[in-house]
């Protein structure tokens, strides 16, 4: 389990994180989303023990991460801004990782190398950005981490490779109860992978929910009536309401049964309840189609 | 698998080894420089290795070695801590299973190894090549033949280089902790290593400009050079004493420990910023302002625009400094304006503090009770250039009185650039410290000083001259040169065991000693033109060289060194006041060596030293050279003398070599001597020398002539 309590961080006069709380269950995949500048990378750098918090705690199964070698040995991290030693190839980096990570898995390393088809001897600096990400992924997964922190990991990867990457991640989560926190702008992809979602805005956590719960609590309803009478639907928590001709589109945050029972009383001609995508949930939960929210979409 | 947490917390062997593997090229370059600078030249001249080659290696005076030390110390530090200078590397390295302590220690150690290993290997090669190289060294002034290429010497070199590199490396690492980019790390690593010396040198520059009486002495230079072991090796024999090694290593340790604590606090989000801590922005910015303002101000000071230079240099330095630390050209905002005002105020305090002598440097005269010895030295004041050292209380007080008089007159003497005396006062204090002042003073300040008169007429003032009585005559050579222009051969009384010759020399020295003892202060400072030059060369015999030793020369002689002797030389300008010496000259029939009208065709007495149609240019050794095409006639402001005896009389008894005895140049008559010369097939007359005459002192006959021809 990864627990962040009351995390605060300021840079000069700018408050990057303010009383932030994050909870990541063991063996789950937590998706961290937010607009640019919301504090995702700053949070991640605290989670990986790079930054010193101004206040608050970051714990991995009850142990503070900062300056904790024991936790870091079990922590895998792939940053957005990759770094490898100059002039090194994957083999050289693997050799170094082998010496500092006690749970280095050589057979897995070799298998992944083969599966991803990367040259072991070619300098990593000569790889494309996507290939460098693959190299980083291979090395990180080969250390058999209990915790995996991924900062925009799938940027630059083609669909086939993305599928392989997620396969490894999901497999380790299922088999070894690996705990994963992934930050990304690709909400469609996150929707298919994540168990939990945390939405960050202005250095604060706006929403942190189980994804399925989030989906069951918010609905898109298309409804039409025979008459043109205005109806308030005051018993419902309507996030968004829009009329398209004779059909009204409602985004409602309420349980599905309650929504159905309230609407059926009005004897609609048409009543359809449709699932929302994570994108739509995000947009409407964050307060509509503001430019800030639009910017988070892929 | 067993956790490696324990090892990684303090030190990571894999990381240290990885650094060596990654940055091996730095070590190779350093080793190549060492080998090419020292070992290869030794191998090439292995049959006959010159002592100076070994000396330059062991004393670290070899330029290649010094370059290698600097390169290795700074490059290694920049390389191993480069991961702190980009966001990607900072994140990845600190997310790895290392603590900051482990990262710091591992990187520090691997960088230090990288920096020192080439020198260590070079030392091993030097040990392998070791062969006896004999040189004469002086211990307590006694010459000793010694082998300078020994195991101890090489080990000493290796230890000294370890000190140099460790010290410089520790400063370079500190620079990396407080900067956020590779370029600035490298620049500050270089700059910080010489910062103290540069600051000290700049303050010395201010002292030289503003402090009346400021002079460099050996101690001041030594302090500046000792601030770093790198510059320390540049002084004297270049060998740092083992006690100093401990001080430098202790300083390196303190710096390194302090740097670790800075690393612990270092905000890693500042990677790629110029500086990591706010105070460093101001510090680096101010340094640029300080050095820019000082440098330009000092240059402009030469042209009397010092303050304008300080202001211009300060503004320029501020702009450049801000652009460097902020990494942008957009620096014109309120915050920077405030910083500029503060910096300007600090510079103003410094400059005004120096110009107003806020610390009382100019006014300081030591307490008489604290002075052990007072020494006065001045080229034209002390015959034979022997400085006069006074240790008697009364004489020390007289020296202090003179010193105080000079200080009291500093408003007049401060910017004095005319002819006069350069006087250096040196006090050896009871505390063991030394205080020196040097003044350029007009003649009157010396000649009219009652304190100096009493001082130089005291018994203690005769002591330097009494050295002459202690010379071993057979090892004394005396050369007599004609004064002024002359092509006559000097007379040399050589080193000899011949009794008659030595007796002659002895009597001459006795006469000279008597003259020096009886000379009054007024005669000493009179400025009379010399009639003869006398040079004494005294040598001290050393032991014979070993027959199989190679020919060697001592590279840094205090005195001239030739074979088995050490030489000391003393020069005297003999004037008409040296009665005993001149009597000896006469008795030994050497009067032809005295200045005379020989080799001069005529002399001209005039009120101005150059005729209107004379062309003039500086000519070394003879003052201003000039020439005229037509021999002048007496009249129109000049008196032409052709009688050799008259000219000789004026030269020997009346001529003054400078204007010290006159209130102004207008009060003096100029005596110019000419000789005919052929030049490109036409006749001309060249000046041979020039002197001054006091009209009131001239013999009657000549006086009448000057009245006749020189009146307006």
mmCIF file of N, CA and C in Angstrom, chain A residues 9-13 45 48-52 65-70 72-75 77 79 81-86 88 91-93 95-104, chain B residues 1-6 8-9 12 14-15 17-19 21-22 82-83 86-101 260 264-270 278:
data_model
loop_
_atom_site.group_PDB
_atom_site.id
_atom_site.type_symbol
_atom_site.label_atom_id
_atom_site.label_comp_id
_atom_site.label_asym_id
_atom_site.label_seq_id
_atom_site.Cartn_x
_atom_site.Cartn_y
_atom_site.Cartn_z
ATOM 1 N N UNK A 9 4.153 21.000 -0.737
ATOM 2 C CA UNK A 9 5.438 21.345 -1.365
ATOM 3 C C UNK A 9 5.288 22.660 -2.088
ATOM 4 N N UNK A 10 6.258 23.540 -1.814
ATOM 5 C CA UNK A 10 6.289 24.832 -2.511
ATOM 6 C C UNK A 10 7.640 25.018 -3.157
ATOM 7 N N UNK A 11 7.665 25.681 -4.304
ATOM 8 C CA UNK A 11 8.909 26.048 -4.983
ATOM 9 C C UNK A 11 8.965 27.566 -5.021
ATOM 10 N N UNK A 12 9.912 28.148 -4.314
ATOM 11 C CA UNK A 12 9.976 29.606 -4.177
ATOM 12 C C UNK A 12 8.617 30.122 -3.703
ATOM 13 N N UNK A 13 7.900 30.904 -4.530
ATOM 14 C CA UNK A 13 6.605 31.432 -4.075
ATOM 15 C C UNK A 13 5.428 30.638 -4.600
ATOM 16 N N UNK A 45 7.613 12.575 -7.910
ATOM 17 C CA UNK A 45 8.991 12.715 -7.409
ATOM 18 C C UNK A 45 9.042 12.613 -5.887
ATOM 19 N N UNK A 48 8.799 8.792 -5.254
ATOM 20 C CA UNK A 48 10.022 8.040 -5.541
ATOM 21 C C UNK A 48 11.182 8.469 -4.650
ATOM 22 N N UNK A 49 10.903 9.334 -3.683
ATOM 23 C CA UNK A 49 11.943 9.720 -2.739
ATOM 24 C C UNK A 49 12.955 10.701 -3.293
ATOM 25 N N UNK A 50 12.610 11.359 -4.385
ATOM 26 C CA UNK A 50 13.549 12.324 -4.971
ATOM 27 C C UNK A 50 13.455 13.661 -4.242
ATOM 28 N N UNK A 51 12.220 14.137 -4.055
ATOM 29 C CA UNK A 51 12.018 15.425 -3.391
ATOM 30 C C UNK A 51 11.797 15.236 -1.894
ATOM 31 N N UNK A 52 12.239 16.284 -1.173
ATOM 32 C CA UNK A 52 11.938 16.346 0.254
ATOM 33 C C UNK A 52 10.614 17.081 0.437
ATOM 34 N N UNK A 65 9.418 6.673 2.552
ATOM 35 C CA UNK A 65 10.249 6.422 1.375
ATOM 36 C C UNK A 65 11.533 7.227 1.381
ATOM 37 N N UNK A 66 11.518 8.419 1.968
ATOM 38 C CA UNK A 66 12.651 9.326 1.805
ATOM 39 C C UNK A 66 13.898 8.747 2.459
ATOM 40 N N UNK A 67 14.961 8.619 1.675
ATOM 41 C CA UNK A 67 16.247 8.083 2.138
ATOM 42 C C UNK A 67 16.133 6.652 2.654
ATOM 43 N N UNK A 68 15.124 5.932 2.209
ATOM 44 C CA UNK A 68 14.918 4.555 2.669
ATOM 45 C C UNK A 68 15.384 3.614 1.565
ATOM 46 N N UNK A 69 16.584 3.081 1.741
ATOM 47 C CA UNK A 69 17.157 2.222 0.708
ATOM 48 C C UNK A 69 16.318 0.947 0.560
ATOM 49 N N UNK A 70 15.864 0.425 1.700
ATOM 50 C CA UNK A 70 15.116 -0.831 1.676
ATOM 51 C C UNK A 70 13.868 -0.742 0.806
ATOM 52 N N UNK A 72 13.399 1.585 -1.591
ATOM 53 C CA UNK A 72 13.805 1.910 -2.966
ATOM 54 C C UNK A 72 14.282 0.683 -3.726
ATOM 55 N N UNK A 73 14.774 -0.298 -3.018
ATOM 56 C CA UNK A 73 15.192 -1.524 -3.706
ATOM 57 C C UNK A 73 14.003 -2.261 -4.299
ATOM 58 N N UNK A 74 12.824 -1.973 -3.774
ATOM 59 C CA UNK A 74 11.617 -2.644 -4.252
ATOM 60 C C UNK A 74 10.759 -1.724 -5.087
ATOM 61 N N UNK A 75 11.306 -0.579 -5.417
ATOM 62 C CA UNK A 75 10.543 0.424 -6.144
ATOM 63 C C UNK A 75 11.097 0.564 -7.550
ATOM 64 N N UNK A 77 10.767 2.721 -11.137
ATOM 65 C CA UNK A 77 10.322 4.054 -11.546
ATOM 66 C C UNK A 77 10.741 4.320 -12.976
ATOM 67 N N UNK A 79 10.547 7.482 -15.397
ATOM 68 C CA UNK A 79 10.139 8.880 -15.493
ATOM 69 C C UNK A 79 9.763 9.245 -16.922
ATOM 70 N N UNK A 81 11.103 11.887 -18.284
ATOM 71 C CA UNK A 81 12.394 12.320 -18.804
ATOM 72 C C UNK A 81 13.414 11.213 -18.498
ATOM 73 N N UNK A 82 13.653 10.359 -19.492
ATOM 74 C CA UNK A 82 14.475 9.180 -19.244
ATOM 75 C C UNK A 82 15.949 9.546 -19.065
ATOM 76 N N UNK A 83 16.667 8.695 -18.341
ATOM 77 C CA UNK A 83 18.100 8.912 -18.152
ATOM 78 C C UNK A 83 18.820 7.584 -18.139
ATOM 79 N N UNK A 84 19.846 7.524 -18.963
ATOM 80 C CA UNK A 84 20.747 6.368 -18.950
ATOM 81 C C UNK A 84 22.173 6.907 -18.914
ATOM 82 N N UNK A 85 23.078 6.104 -18.429
ATOM 83 C CA UNK A 85 24.479 6.532 -18.422
ATOM 84 C C UNK A 85 24.959 6.708 -19.856
ATOM 85 N N UNK A 86 25.733 7.751 -20.017
ATOM 86 C CA UNK A 86 26.253 8.080 -21.348
ATOM 87 C C UNK A 86 26.982 6.915 -21.994
ATOM 88 N N UNK A 88 26.184 4.070 -22.729
ATOM 89 C CA UNK A 88 25.856 2.715 -22.268
ATOM 90 C C UNK A 88 24.836 2.067 -23.182
ATOM 91 N N UNK A 91 22.852 -3.705 -22.061
ATOM 92 C CA UNK A 91 23.623 -4.713 -21.327
ATOM 93 C C UNK A 91 24.407 -4.051 -20.180
ATOM 94 N N UNK A 92 25.000 -2.899 -20.482
ATOM 95 C CA UNK A 92 25.756 -2.185 -19.449
ATOM 96 C C UNK A 92 24.836 -1.723 -18.326
ATOM 97 N N UNK A 93 23.696 -1.202 -18.721
ATOM 98 C CA UNK A 93 22.761 -0.735 -17.690
ATOM 99 C C UNK A 93 22.262 -1.911 -16.868
ATOM 100 N N UNK A 95 23.792 -4.605 -16.253
ATOM 101 C CA UNK A 95 24.897 -5.014 -15.380
ATOM 102 C C UNK A 95 24.905 -4.154 -14.112
ATOM 103 N N UNK A 96 24.678 -2.875 -14.287
ATOM 104 C CA UNK A 96 24.651 -1.976 -13.122
ATOM 105 C C UNK A 96 23.427 -2.248 -12.254
ATOM 106 N N UNK A 97 22.281 -2.406 -12.882
ATOM 107 C CA UNK A 97 21.056 -2.689 -12.133
ATOM 108 C C UNK A 97 21.184 -3.987 -11.347
ATOM 109 N N UNK A 98 21.839 -4.933 -11.981
ATOM 110 C CA UNK A 98 22.022 -6.248 -11.347
ATOM 111 C C UNK A 98 22.749 -6.094 -10.012
ATOM 112 N N UNK A 99 23.657 -5.155 -9.961
ATOM 113 C CA UNK A 99 24.487 -4.993 -8.754
ATOM 114 C C UNK A 99 23.763 -4.233 -7.651
ATOM 115 N N UNK A 100 22.802 -3.399 -8.038
ATOM 116 C CA UNK A 100 22.212 -2.563 -6.986
ATOM 117 C C UNK A 100 20.808 -2.994 -6.594
ATOM 118 N N UNK A 101 20.150 -3.794 -7.431
ATOM 119 C CA UNK A 101 18.819 -4.277 -7.081
ATOM 120 C C UNK A 101 18.924 -5.756 -6.710
ATOM 121 N N UNK A 102 18.639 -6.094 -5.471
ATOM 122 C CA UNK A 102 18.871 -7.480 -5.022
ATOM 123 C C UNK A 102 17.942 -8.497 -5.676
ATOM 124 N N UNK A 103 16.808 -8.051 -6.240
ATOM 125 C CA UNK A 103 15.852 -9.030 -6.773
ATOM 126 C C UNK A 103 15.878 -9.065 -8.302
ATOM 127 N N UNK A 104 16.992 -8.642 -8.831
ATOM 128 C CA UNK A 104 17.135 -8.635 -10.289
ATOM 129 C C UNK A 104 16.836 -10.025 -10.839
ATOM 130 N N UNK B 1 16.848 -12.562 -1.830
ATOM 131 C CA UNK B 1 18.251 -12.191 -1.894
ATOM 132 C C UNK B 1 18.547 -11.185 -0.786
ATOM 133 N N UNK B 2 19.719 -11.276 -0.244
ATOM 134 C CA UNK B 2 20.076 -10.387 0.864
ATOM 135 C C UNK B 2 20.073 -8.935 0.389
ATOM 136 N N UNK B 3 19.485 -8.064 1.192
ATOM 137 C CA UNK B 3 19.416 -6.667 0.828
ATOM 138 C C UNK B 3 20.787 -6.020 0.920
ATOM 139 N N UNK B 4 21.069 -5.149 -0.033
ATOM 140 C CA UNK B 4 22.353 -4.436 0.020
ATOM 141 C C UNK B 4 22.167 -3.084 0.689
ATOM 142 N N UNK B 5 21.084 -2.949 1.462
ATOM 143 C CA UNK B 5 20.755 -1.640 2.017
ATOM 144 C C UNK B 5 21.861 -1.104 2.892
ATOM 145 N N UNK B 6 22.459 -1.968 3.676
ATOM 146 C CA UNK B 6 23.483 -1.485 4.603
ATOM 147 C C UNK B 6 24.619 -0.829 3.849
ATOM 148 N N UNK B 8 24.669 0.382 0.777
ATOM 149 C CA UNK B 8 24.295 1.520 -0.045
ATOM 150 C C UNK B 8 24.046 2.759 0.799
ATOM 151 N N UNK B 9 23.745 2.605 2.067
ATOM 152 C CA UNK B 9 23.454 3.761 2.890
ATOM 153 C C UNK B 9 24.670 4.652 3.029
ATOM 154 N N UNK B 12 28.385 3.026 -2.002
ATOM 155 C CA UNK B 12 27.970 2.018 -2.967
ATOM 156 C C UNK B 12 29.162 1.652 -3.834
ATOM 157 N N UNK B 14 29.215 -0.604 -6.244
ATOM 158 C CA UNK B 14 28.858 -0.642 -7.670
ATOM 159 C C UNK B 14 28.835 0.748 -8.296
ATOM 160 N N UNK B 15 28.311 1.724 -7.572
ATOM 161 C CA UNK B 15 28.238 3.074 -8.145
ATOM 162 C C UNK B 15 29.641 3.642 -8.331
ATOM 163 N N UNK B 17 32.407 2.019 -8.736
ATOM 164 C CA UNK B 17 33.087 1.322 -9.840
ATOM 165 C C UNK B 17 32.510 1.740 -11.185
ATOM 166 N N UNK B 18 31.213 1.966 -11.191
ATOM 167 C CA UNK B 18 30.578 2.377 -12.439
ATOM 168 C C UNK B 18 31.103 3.739 -12.877
ATOM 169 N N UNK B 19 31.334 4.628 -11.921
ATOM 170 C CA UNK B 19 31.882 5.945 -12.245
ATOM 171 C C UNK B 19 33.279 5.825 -12.844
ATOM 172 N N UNK B 21 34.357 3.333 -14.467
ATOM 173 C CA UNK B 21 34.200 2.742 -15.804
ATOM 174 C C UNK B 21 33.703 3.789 -16.802
ATOM 175 N N UNK B 22 32.852 4.677 -16.342
ATOM 176 C CA UNK B 22 32.259 5.655 -17.244
ATOM 177 C C UNK B 22 33.242 6.771 -17.596
ATOM 178 N N UNK B 82 27.760 15.189 -12.308
ATOM 179 C CA UNK B 82 26.985 15.734 -13.423
ATOM 180 C C UNK B 82 25.516 15.343 -13.311
ATOM 181 N N UNK B 83 25.263 14.229 -12.630
ATOM 182 C CA UNK B 83 23.875 13.773 -12.537
ATOM 183 C C UNK B 83 22.986 14.756 -11.789
ATOM 184 N N UNK B 86 20.863 17.774 -14.389
ATOM 185 C CA UNK B 86 19.711 17.659 -15.278
ATOM 186 C C UNK B 86 18.569 17.020 -14.501
ATOM 187 N N UNK B 87 17.350 17.340 -14.892
ATOM 188 C CA UNK B 87 16.186 16.844 -14.150
ATOM 189 C C UNK B 87 16.076 15.333 -14.262
ATOM 190 N N UNK B 88 16.306 14.797 -15.476
ATOM 191 C CA UNK B 88 16.177 13.353 -15.679
ATOM 192 C C UNK B 88 17.143 12.566 -14.822
ATOM 193 N N UNK B 89 18.408 12.941 -14.876
ATOM 194 C CA UNK B 89 19.409 12.186 -14.130
ATOM 195 C C UNK B 89 19.212 12.364 -12.626
ATOM 196 N N UNK B 90 18.838 13.561 -12.200
ATOM 197 C CA UNK B 90 18.592 13.789 -10.772
ATOM 198 C C UNK B 90 17.507 12.842 -10.274
ATOM 199 N N UNK B 91 16.403 12.769 -11.026
ATOM 200 C CA UNK B 91 15.279 11.928 -10.594
ATOM 201 C C UNK B 91 15.671 10.462 -10.554
ATOM 202 N N UNK B 92 16.269 9.998 -11.643
ATOM 203 C CA UNK B 92 16.574 8.563 -11.732
ATOM 204 C C UNK B 92 17.588 8.163 -10.657
ATOM 205 N N UNK B 93 18.629 8.943 -10.497
ATOM 206 C CA UNK B 93 19.670 8.559 -9.535
ATOM 207 C C UNK B 93 19.156 8.576 -8.098
ATOM 208 N N UNK B 94 18.297 9.529 -7.788
ATOM 209 C CA UNK B 94 17.816 9.593 -6.408
ATOM 210 C C UNK B 94 16.658 8.652 -6.148
ATOM 211 N N UNK B 95 16.067 8.117 -7.231
ATOM 212 C CA UNK B 95 15.030 7.096 -7.051
ATOM 213 C C UNK B 95 15.655 5.716 -6.895
ATOM 214 N N UNK B 96 16.918 5.599 -7.281
ATOM 215 C CA UNK B 96 17.620 4.306 -7.143
ATOM 216 C C UNK B 96 17.887 4.028 -5.673
ATOM 217 N N UNK B 97 18.208 2.785 -5.348
ATOM 218 C CA UNK B 97 18.422 2.455 -3.932
ATOM 219 C C UNK B 97 19.736 2.989 -3.381
ATOM 220 N N UNK B 98 19.826 4.313 -3.304
ATOM 221 C CA UNK B 98 20.955 4.974 -2.659
ATOM 222 C C UNK B 98 20.397 6.035 -1.746
ATOM 223 N N UNK B 99 21.081 6.285 -0.639
ATOM 224 C CA UNK B 99 20.768 7.465 0.148
ATOM 225 C C UNK B 99 21.603 8.612 -0.418
ATOM 226 N N UNK B 100 21.284 9.819 -0.018
ATOM 227 C CA UNK B 100 22.091 10.950 -0.481
ATOM 228 C C UNK B 100 23.518 10.820 0.035
ATOM 229 N N UNK B 101 23.639 10.289 1.235
ATOM 230 C CA UNK B 101 24.980 10.096 1.783
ATOM 231 C C UNK B 101 25.755 9.107 0.921
ATOM 232 N N UNK B 260 28.844 17.955 1.954
ATOM 233 C CA UNK B 260 27.873 16.867 2.162
ATOM 234 C C UNK B 260 26.588 17.414 2.791
ATOM 235 N N UNK B 264 22.797 17.358 1.319
ATOM 236 C CA UNK B 264 21.601 16.859 2.006
ATOM 237 C C UNK B 264 20.440 17.829 1.862
ATOM 238 N N UNK B 265 20.761 19.093 1.865
ATOM 239 C CA UNK B 265 19.726 20.125 1.809
ATOM 240 C C UNK B 265 19.429 20.583 0.389
ATOM 241 N N UNK B 266 20.196 20.112 -0.535
ATOM 242 C CA UNK B 266 20.066 20.626 -1.897
ATOM 243 C C UNK B 266 18.695 20.337 -2.464
ATOM 244 N N UNK B 267 17.971 21.359 -2.923
ATOM 245 C CA UNK B 267 16.670 21.123 -3.561
ATOM 246 C C UNK B 267 16.888 20.606 -4.981
ATOM 247 N N UNK B 268 16.560 19.357 -5.205
ATOM 248 C CA UNK B 268 16.868 18.730 -6.486
ATOM 249 C C UNK B 268 16.047 19.308 -7.627
ATOM 250 N N UNK B 269 14.965 19.995 -7.297
ATOM 251 C CA UNK B 269 14.157 20.588 -8.362
ATOM 252 C C UNK B 269 14.894 21.739 -9.043
ATOM 253 N N UNK B 270 16.033 22.137 -8.462
ATOM 254 C CA UNK B 270 16.789 23.251 -9.022
ATOM 255 C C UNK B 270 17.778 22.821 -10.106
ATOM 256 N N UNK B 278 19.444 30.376 -3.242
ATOM 257 C CA UNK B 278 19.232 31.786 -3.561
ATOM 258 C C UNK B 278 20.463 32.633 -3.272
#
